[in-house]
Coordinates of C-alpha atoms in Angstrom, one line a residue:
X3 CA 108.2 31.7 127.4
X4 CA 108.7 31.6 123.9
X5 CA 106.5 34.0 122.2
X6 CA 104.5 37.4 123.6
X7 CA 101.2 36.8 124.6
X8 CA 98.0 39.6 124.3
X9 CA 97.7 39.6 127.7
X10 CA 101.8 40.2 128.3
X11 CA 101.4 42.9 125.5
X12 CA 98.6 44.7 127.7
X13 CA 100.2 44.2 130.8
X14 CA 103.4 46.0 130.0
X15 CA 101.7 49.0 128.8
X16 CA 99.5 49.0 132.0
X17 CA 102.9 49.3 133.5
X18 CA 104.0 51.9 131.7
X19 CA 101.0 53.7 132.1
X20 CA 101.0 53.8 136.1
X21 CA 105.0 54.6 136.0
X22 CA 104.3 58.2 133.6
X23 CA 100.8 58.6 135.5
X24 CA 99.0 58.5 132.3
X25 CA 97.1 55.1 132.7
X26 CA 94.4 55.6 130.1
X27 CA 96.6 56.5 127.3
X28 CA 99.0 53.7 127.7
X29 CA 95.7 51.5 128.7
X30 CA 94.1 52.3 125.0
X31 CA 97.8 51.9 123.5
X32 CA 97.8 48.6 125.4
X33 CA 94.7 47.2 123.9
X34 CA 95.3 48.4 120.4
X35 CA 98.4 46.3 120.4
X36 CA 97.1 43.8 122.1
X37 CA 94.1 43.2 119.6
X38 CA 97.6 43.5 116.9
X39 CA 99.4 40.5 119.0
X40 CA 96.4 38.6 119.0
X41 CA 95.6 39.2 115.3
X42 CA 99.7 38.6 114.2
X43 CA 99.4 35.3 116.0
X44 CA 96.6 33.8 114.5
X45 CA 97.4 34.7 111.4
X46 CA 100.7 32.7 112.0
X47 CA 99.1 29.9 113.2
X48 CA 97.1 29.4 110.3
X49 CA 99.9 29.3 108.1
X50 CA 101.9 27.0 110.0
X51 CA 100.9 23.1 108.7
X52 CA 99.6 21.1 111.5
X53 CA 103.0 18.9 111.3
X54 CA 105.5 21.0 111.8
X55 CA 107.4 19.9 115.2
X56 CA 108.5 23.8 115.8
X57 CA 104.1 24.6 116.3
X58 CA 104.0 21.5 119.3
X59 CA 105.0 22.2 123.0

């Protein structure tokens, strides 16, 4: 795995949120960030040029 996915990003603060027994704040924290992730990668991705090797596989 080479880079953190939304969904990874919303899954550890689910976690986090059942271990402190405060689910729906972590939950809310978790989709914030994960909306952040999501965001952060695209705008990566449209920076990268289409023939770079790094952006294949």
């Amino acid at each position: 795995m080479k880079r953190l996915t939304p969904f990874g990003v919303l899954l550890i603060f689910g976690l986090i949120g059942l271990l402190t027994g405060k689910f729906g704040l972590w939950f809310a924290f978790g989709l914030v960030a994960c909306i952040a992730v999501s965001v952060m990668q695209n705008r990566g991705a449209a920076k990268t040029p289409s023939g770079d090797p790094d952006s294949q596989g």
